[in-house]
GROMACS .gro file of C-alpha atoms in nm:
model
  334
    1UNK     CA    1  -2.259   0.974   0.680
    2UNK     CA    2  -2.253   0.726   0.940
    3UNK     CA    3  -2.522   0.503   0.799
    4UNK     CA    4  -2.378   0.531   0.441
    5UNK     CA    5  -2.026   0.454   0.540
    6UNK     CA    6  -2.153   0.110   0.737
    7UNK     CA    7  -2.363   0.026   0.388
    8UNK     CA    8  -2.108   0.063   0.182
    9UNK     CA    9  -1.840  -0.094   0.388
   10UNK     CA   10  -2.092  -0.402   0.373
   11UNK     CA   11  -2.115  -0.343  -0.020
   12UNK     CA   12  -1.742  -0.427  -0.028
   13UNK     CA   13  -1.640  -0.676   0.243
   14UNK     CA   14  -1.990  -0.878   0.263
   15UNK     CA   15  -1.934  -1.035  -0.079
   16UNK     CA   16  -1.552  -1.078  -0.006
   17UNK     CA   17  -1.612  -1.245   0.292
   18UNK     CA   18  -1.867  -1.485   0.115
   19UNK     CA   19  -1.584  -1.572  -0.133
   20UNK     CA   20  -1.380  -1.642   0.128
   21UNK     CA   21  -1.605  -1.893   0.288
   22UNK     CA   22  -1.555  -2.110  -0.012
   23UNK     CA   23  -1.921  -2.227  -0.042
   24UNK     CA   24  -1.996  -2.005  -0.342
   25UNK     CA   25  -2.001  -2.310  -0.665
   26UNK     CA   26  -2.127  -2.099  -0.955
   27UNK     CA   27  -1.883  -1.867  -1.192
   28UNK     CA   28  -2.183  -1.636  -1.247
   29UNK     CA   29  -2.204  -1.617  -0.889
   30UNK     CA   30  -1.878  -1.519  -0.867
   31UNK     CA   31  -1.853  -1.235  -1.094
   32UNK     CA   32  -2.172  -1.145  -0.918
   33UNK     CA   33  -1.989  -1.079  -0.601
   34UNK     CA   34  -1.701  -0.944  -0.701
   35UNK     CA   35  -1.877  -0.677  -0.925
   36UNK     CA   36  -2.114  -0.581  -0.629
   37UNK     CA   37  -1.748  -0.551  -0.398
   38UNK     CA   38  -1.669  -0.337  -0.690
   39UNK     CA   39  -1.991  -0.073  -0.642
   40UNK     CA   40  -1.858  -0.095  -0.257
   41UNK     CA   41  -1.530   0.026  -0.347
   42UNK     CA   42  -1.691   0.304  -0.536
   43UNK     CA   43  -1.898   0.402  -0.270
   44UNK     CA   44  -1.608   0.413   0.005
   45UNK     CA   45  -1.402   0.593  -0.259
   46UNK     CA   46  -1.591   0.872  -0.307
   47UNK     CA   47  -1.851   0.864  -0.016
   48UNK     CA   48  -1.662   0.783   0.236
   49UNK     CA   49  -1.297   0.840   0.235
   50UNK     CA   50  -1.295   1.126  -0.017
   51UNK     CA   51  -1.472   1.326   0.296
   52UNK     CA   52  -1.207   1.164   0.555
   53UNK     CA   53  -0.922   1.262   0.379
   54UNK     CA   54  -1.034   1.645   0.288
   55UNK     CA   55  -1.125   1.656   0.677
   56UNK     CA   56  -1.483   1.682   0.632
   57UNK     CA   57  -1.630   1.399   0.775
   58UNK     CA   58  -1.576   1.527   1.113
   59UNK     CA   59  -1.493   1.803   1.309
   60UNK     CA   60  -1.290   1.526   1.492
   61UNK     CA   61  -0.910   1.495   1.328
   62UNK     CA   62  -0.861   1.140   1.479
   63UNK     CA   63  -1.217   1.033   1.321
   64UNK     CA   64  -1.071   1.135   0.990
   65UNK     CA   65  -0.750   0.983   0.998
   66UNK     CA   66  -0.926   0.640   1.059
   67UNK     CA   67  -1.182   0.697   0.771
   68UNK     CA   68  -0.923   0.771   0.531
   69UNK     CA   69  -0.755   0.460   0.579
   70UNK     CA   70  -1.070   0.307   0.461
   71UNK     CA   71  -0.854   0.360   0.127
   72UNK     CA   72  -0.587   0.147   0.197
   73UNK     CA   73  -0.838  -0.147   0.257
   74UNK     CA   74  -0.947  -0.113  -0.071
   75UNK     CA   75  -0.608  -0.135  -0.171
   76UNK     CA   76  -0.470   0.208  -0.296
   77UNK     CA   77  -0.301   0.491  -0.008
   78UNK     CA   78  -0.453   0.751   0.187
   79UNK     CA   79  -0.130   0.950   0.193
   80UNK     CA   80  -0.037   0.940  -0.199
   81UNK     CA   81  -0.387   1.043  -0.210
   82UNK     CA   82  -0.357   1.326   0.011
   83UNK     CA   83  -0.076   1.472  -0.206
   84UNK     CA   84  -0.208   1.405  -0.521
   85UNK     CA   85  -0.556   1.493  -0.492
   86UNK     CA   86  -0.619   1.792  -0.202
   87UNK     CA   87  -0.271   1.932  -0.253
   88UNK     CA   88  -0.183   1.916  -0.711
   89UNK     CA   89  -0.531   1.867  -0.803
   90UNK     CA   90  -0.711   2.116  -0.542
   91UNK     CA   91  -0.469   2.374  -0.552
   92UNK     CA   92  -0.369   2.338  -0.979
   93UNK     CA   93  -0.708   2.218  -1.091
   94UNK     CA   94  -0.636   2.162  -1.484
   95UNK     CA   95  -0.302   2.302  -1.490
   96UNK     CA   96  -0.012   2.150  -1.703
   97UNK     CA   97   0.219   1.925  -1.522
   98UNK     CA   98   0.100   2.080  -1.203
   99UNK     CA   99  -0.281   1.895  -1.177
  100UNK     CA  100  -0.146   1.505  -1.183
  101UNK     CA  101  -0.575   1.479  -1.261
  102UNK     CA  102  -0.440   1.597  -1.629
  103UNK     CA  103  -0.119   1.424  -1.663
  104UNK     CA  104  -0.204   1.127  -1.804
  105UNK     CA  105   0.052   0.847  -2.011
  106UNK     CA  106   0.120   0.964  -2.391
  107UNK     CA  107  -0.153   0.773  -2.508
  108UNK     CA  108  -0.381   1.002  -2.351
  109UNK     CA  109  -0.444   1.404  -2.409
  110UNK     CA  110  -0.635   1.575  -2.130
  111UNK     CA  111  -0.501   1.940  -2.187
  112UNK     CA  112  -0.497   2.140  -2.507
  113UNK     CA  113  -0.153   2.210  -2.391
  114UNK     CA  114  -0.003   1.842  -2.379
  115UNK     CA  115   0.211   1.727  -2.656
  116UNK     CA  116   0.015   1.593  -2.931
  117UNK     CA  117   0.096   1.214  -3.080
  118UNK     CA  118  -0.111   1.124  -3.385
  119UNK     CA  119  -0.330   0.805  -3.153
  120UNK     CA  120  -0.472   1.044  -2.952
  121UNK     CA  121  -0.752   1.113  -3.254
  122UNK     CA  122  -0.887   0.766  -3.128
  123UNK     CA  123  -0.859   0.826  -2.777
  124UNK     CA  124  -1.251   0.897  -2.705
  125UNK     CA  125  -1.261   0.498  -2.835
  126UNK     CA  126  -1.020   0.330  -2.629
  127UNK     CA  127  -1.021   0.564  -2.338
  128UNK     CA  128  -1.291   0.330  -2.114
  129UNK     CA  129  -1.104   0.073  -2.070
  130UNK     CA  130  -0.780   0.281  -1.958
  131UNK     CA  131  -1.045   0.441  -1.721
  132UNK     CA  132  -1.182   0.054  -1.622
  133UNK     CA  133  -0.823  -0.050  -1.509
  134UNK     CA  134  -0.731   0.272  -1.349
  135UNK     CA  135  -0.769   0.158  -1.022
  136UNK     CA  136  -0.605  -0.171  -1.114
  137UNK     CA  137  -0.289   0.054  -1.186
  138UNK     CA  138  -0.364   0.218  -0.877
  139UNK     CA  139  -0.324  -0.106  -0.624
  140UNK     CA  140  -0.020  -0.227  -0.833
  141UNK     CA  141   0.201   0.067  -0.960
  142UNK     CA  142   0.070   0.349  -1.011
  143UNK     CA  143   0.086   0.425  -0.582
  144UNK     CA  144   0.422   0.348  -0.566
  145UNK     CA  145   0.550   0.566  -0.899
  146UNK     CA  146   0.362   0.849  -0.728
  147UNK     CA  147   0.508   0.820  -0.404
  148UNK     CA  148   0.868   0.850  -0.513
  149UNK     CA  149   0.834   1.097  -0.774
  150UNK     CA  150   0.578   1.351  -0.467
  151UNK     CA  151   0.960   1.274  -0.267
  152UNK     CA  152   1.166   1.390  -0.529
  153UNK     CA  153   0.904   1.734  -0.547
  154UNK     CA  154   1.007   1.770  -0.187
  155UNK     CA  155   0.757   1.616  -0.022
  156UNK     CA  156   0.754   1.290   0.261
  157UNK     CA  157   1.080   1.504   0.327
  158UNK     CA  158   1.069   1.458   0.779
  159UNK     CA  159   1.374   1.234   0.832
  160UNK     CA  160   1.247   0.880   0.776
  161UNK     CA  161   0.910   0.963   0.658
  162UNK     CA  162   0.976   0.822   0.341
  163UNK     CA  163   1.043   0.461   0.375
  164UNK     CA  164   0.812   0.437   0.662
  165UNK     CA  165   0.573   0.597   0.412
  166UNK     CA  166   0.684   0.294   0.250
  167UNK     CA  167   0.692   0.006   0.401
  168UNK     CA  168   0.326   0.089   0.545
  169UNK     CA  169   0.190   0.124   0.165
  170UNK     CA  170   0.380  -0.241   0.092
  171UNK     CA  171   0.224  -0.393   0.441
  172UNK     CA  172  -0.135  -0.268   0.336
  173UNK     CA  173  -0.141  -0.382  -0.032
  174UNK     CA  174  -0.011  -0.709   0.119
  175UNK     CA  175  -0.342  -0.752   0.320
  176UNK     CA  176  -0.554  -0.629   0.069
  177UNK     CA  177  -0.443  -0.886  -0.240
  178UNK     CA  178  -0.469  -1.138   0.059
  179UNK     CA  179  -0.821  -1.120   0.148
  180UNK     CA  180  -0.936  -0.977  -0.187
  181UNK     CA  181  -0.738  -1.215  -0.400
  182UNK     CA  182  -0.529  -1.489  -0.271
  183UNK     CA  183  -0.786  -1.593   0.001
  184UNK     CA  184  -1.085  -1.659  -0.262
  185UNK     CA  185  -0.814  -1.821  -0.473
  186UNK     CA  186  -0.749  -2.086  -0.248
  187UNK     CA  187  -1.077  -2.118  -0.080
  188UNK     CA  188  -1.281  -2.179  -0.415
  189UNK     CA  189  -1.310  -2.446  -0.662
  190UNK     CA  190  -1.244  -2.261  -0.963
  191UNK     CA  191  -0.902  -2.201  -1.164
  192UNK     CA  192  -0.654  -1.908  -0.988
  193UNK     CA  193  -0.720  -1.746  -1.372
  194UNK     CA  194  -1.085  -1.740  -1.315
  195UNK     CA  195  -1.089  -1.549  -0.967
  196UNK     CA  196  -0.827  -1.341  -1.101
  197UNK     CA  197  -1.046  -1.215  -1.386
  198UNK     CA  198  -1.360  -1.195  -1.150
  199UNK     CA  199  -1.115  -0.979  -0.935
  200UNK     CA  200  -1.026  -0.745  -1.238
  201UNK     CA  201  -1.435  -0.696  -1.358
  202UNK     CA  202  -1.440  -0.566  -0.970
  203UNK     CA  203  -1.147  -0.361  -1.061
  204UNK     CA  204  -1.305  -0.237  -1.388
  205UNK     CA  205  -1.644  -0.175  -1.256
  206UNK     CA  206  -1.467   0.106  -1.009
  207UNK     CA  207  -1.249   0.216  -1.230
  208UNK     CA  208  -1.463   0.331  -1.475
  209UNK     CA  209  -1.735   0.473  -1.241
  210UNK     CA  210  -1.452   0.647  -1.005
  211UNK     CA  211  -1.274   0.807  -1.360
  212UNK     CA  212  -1.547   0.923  -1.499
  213UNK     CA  213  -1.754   1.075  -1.187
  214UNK     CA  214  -1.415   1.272  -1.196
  215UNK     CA  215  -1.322   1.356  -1.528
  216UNK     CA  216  -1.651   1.457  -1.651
  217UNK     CA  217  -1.590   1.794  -1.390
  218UNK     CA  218  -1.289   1.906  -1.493
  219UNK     CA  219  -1.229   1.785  -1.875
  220UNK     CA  220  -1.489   1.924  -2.032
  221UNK     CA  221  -1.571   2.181  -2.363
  222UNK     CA  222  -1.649   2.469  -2.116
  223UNK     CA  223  -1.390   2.412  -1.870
  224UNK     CA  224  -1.072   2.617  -1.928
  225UNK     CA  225  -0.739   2.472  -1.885
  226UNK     CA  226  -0.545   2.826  -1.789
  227UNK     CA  227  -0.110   2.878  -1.809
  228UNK     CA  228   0.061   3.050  -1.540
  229UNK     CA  229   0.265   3.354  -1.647
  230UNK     CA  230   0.611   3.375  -1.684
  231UNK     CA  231   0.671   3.442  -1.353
  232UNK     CA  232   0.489   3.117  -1.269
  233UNK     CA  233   0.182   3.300  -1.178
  234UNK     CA  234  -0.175   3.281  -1.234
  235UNK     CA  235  -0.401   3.581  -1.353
  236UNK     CA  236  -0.699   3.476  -1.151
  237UNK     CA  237  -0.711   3.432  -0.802
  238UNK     CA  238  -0.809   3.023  -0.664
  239UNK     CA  239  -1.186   3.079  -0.609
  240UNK     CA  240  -1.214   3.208  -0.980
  241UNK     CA  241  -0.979   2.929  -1.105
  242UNK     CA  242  -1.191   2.671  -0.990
  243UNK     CA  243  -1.512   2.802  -1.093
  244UNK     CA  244  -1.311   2.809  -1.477
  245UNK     CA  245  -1.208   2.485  -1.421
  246UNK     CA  246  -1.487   2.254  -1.273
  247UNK     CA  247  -1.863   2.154  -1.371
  248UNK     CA  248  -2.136   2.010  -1.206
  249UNK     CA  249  -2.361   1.741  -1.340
  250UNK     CA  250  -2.696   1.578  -1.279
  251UNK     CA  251  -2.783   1.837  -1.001
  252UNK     CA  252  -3.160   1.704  -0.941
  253UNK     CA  253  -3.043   1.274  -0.902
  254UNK     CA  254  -3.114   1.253  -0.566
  255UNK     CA  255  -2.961   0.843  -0.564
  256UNK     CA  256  -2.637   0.961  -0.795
  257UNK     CA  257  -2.556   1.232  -0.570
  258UNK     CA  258  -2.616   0.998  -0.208
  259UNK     CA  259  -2.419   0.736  -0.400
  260UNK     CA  260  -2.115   0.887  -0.542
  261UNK     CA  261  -2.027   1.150  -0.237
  262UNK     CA  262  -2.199   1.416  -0.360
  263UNK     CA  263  -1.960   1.452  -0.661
  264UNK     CA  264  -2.215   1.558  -0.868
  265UNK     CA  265  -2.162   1.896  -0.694
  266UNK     CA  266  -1.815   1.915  -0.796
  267UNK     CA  267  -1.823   2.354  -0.818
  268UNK     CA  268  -1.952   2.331  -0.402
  269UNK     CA  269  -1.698   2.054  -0.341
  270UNK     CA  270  -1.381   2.258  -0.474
  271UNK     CA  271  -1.505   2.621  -0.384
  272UNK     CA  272  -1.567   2.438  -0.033
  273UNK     CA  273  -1.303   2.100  -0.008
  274UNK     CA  274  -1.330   2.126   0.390
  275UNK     CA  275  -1.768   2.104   0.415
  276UNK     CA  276  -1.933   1.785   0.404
  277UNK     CA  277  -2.074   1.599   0.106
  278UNK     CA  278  -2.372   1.589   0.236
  279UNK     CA  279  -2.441   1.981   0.207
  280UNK     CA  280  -2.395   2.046  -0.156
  281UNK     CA  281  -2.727   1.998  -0.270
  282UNK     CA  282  -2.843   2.305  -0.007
  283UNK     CA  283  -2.507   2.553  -0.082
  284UNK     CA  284  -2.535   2.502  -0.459
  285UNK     CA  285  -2.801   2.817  -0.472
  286UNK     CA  286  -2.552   3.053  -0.289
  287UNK     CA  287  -2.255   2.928  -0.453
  288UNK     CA  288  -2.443   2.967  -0.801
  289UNK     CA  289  -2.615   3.313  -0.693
  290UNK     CA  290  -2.226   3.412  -0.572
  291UNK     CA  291  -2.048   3.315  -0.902
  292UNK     CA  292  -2.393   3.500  -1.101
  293UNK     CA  293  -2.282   3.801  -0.875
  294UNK     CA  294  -1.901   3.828  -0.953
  295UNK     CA  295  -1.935   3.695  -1.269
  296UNK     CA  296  -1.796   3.400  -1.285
  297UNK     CA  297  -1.950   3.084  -1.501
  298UNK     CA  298  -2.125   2.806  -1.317
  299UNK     CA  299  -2.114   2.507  -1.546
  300UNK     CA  300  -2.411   2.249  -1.470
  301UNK     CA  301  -2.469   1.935  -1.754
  302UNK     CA  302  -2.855   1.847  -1.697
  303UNK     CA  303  -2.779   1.446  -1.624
  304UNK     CA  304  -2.461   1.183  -1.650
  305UNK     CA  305  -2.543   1.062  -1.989
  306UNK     CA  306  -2.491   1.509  -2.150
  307UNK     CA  307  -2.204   1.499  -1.935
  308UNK     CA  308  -2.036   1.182  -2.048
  309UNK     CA  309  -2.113   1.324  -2.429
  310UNK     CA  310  -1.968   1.685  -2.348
  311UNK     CA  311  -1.666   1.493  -2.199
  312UNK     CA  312  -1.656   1.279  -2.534
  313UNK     CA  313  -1.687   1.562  -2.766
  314UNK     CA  314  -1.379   1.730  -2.521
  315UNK     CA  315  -1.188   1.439  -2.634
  316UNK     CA  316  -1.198   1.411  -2.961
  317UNK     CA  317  -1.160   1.804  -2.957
  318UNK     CA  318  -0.821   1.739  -2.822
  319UNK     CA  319  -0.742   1.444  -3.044
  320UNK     CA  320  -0.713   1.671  -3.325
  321UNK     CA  321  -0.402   1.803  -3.424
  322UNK     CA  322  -0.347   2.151  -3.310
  323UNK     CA  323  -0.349   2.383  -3.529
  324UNK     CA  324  -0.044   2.663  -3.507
  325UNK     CA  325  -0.128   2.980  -3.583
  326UNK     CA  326   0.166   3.205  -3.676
  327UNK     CA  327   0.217   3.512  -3.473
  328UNK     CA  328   0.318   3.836  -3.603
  329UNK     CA  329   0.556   4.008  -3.441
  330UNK     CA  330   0.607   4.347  -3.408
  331UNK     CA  331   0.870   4.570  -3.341
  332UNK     CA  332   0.801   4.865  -3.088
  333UNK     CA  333   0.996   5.154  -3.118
  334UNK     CA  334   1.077   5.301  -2.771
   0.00000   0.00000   0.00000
């Protein structure tokens, strides 16, 4: 973990700090750079500070903490994270309005149970480059949409832990446009418009690699996508709700799975959020030979490329209109 977090820490800020010397000349050179920053920010998102934030890098809290702000350098928040990921997406994994992993703007259907609008038939089209500029939406909106509406759920609710909450997000995306952005701007000899576009290929790069390591576990033709009862309840206890829910993919890519965090694992990772990345690969037999034993499925896509199909095929399922099937009712005499 250590070595991998110093390499790709180096992936990202090596390049950016190159850019910011001003000596690079060529535009080719420049896209160069900033799409290598972008496999960087891949790597610290989901080898590095996906770990610190679950608690797993370390046994040590404080070790952690400082990992996970890794994240803000790269320009999104560790604690809109936090909430967002380990707390809706770990605990309501493919739930309506409960998983924000699902609950995606109208022109996009994730759940057979989202409202249907007649675009979405095309959404396994245009749905790569809403995933390429997802992290763009991340370091510019997105963050600070989510942090008000997790406040008005209740949450940041310690008197003055909002605004400080804040203010700290505002300060950190203010240092990150600065040395990712405005710094190369000024220090090369190139138009602002040019930078800015070699900035958003870094952007899309991540985006798409980050959105689909993610949504190709969880939005998939065998996952289910399960409704609590009327009571707000749900049939199946967690452990069985997230074998239901998640799939694993390219299980023997020894480089994908050192690369993207071990995400490839995705069943391990949710059955076991607080464990290491880096022992997936080993508990994957007795997490398989557990859900064999209780009966539970254990979804595994043979490489990326079945996965990414699967994940197509789930999303032109759901761009179909759904179908209503009338119910009879019947009248019980008591």
């Amino acid at each position: 973990m250590k070595v991998k977090t110093i390499i790709m820490l180096c992936l990202f800020f090596v390049p950016i700090l190159v850019l910011s010397s001003g000596i690079v000349t060529s535009t080719v050179l420049l896209f160069a750079l900033y799409i290598i920053s972008g496999f960087g920010m891949s790597g610290i998102g989901m080898g590095v500070m996906h770990d610190a934030i679950h608690g797993s890098y370390s046994k040590n809290k404080k070790v952690n903490t400082f990992l996970g702000y890794t994240f803000n350098l790269i320009g999104a928040n560790a604690t809109v994270w936090r909430i967002q990921h380990n707390v809706l997406h770990h605990t309501y994994t493919n739930i309506e309005q409960a998983d924000d992993d699902i609950n995606a703007p109208f022109f996009l259907r994730f759940s057979p149970h989202a409202k249907y609008y007649w675009l979405h038939r095309f959404q396994h089209i245009y749905v790569w480059f809403f995933y390429g500029i997802s992290t763009l939406s991340w370091v510019t909106t997105k963050d600070f949409v989510r942090l008000k509406r997790y406040y008005d759920m209740g949450f940041l609710n310690k008197k003055g832990e909002y605004p400080k909450t804040l203010a700290s997000m505002i300060a950190w995306k203010v240092l990150y446009y600065s040395y990712a952005l405005v710094l190369p701007m000024i220090m090369l000899p190139f138009s602002w418009w040019i930078v800015l576009l070699a900035f958003i290929s870094m952007h899309f790069i991540t985006g798409l690699m980050v959105s689909i390591v993610f949504q190709i576990a969880h939005i998939m033709p065998v996952n289910e996508f399960p409704l609590p009862n009327k009571e707000g309840q749900m049939n199946a206890n967690w452990y069985a709700h997230q074998f239901a829910t998640t799939a694993n993919f390219s299980p023997n890519s020894k480089l994908m799975y050192w690369f993207i965090g071990g995400l490839n694992y995705q069943i391990e990772h949710h059955v076991l959020p607080d464990v290491c990345h880096i022992h997936y690969k080993k508990l994957a037999t007795i997490v398989s030979e557990t859900a064999k034993e209780f009966g539970m499925p254990y979804n595994v896509k043979r490489n990326l490329l079945h996965a990414i199909w699967d994940h197509v095929q789930m999303l032109r399922s759901l761009g179909k209109k759904p179908v209503l099937i009338p119910v009879e009712i019947q009248h019980n005499e008591f």
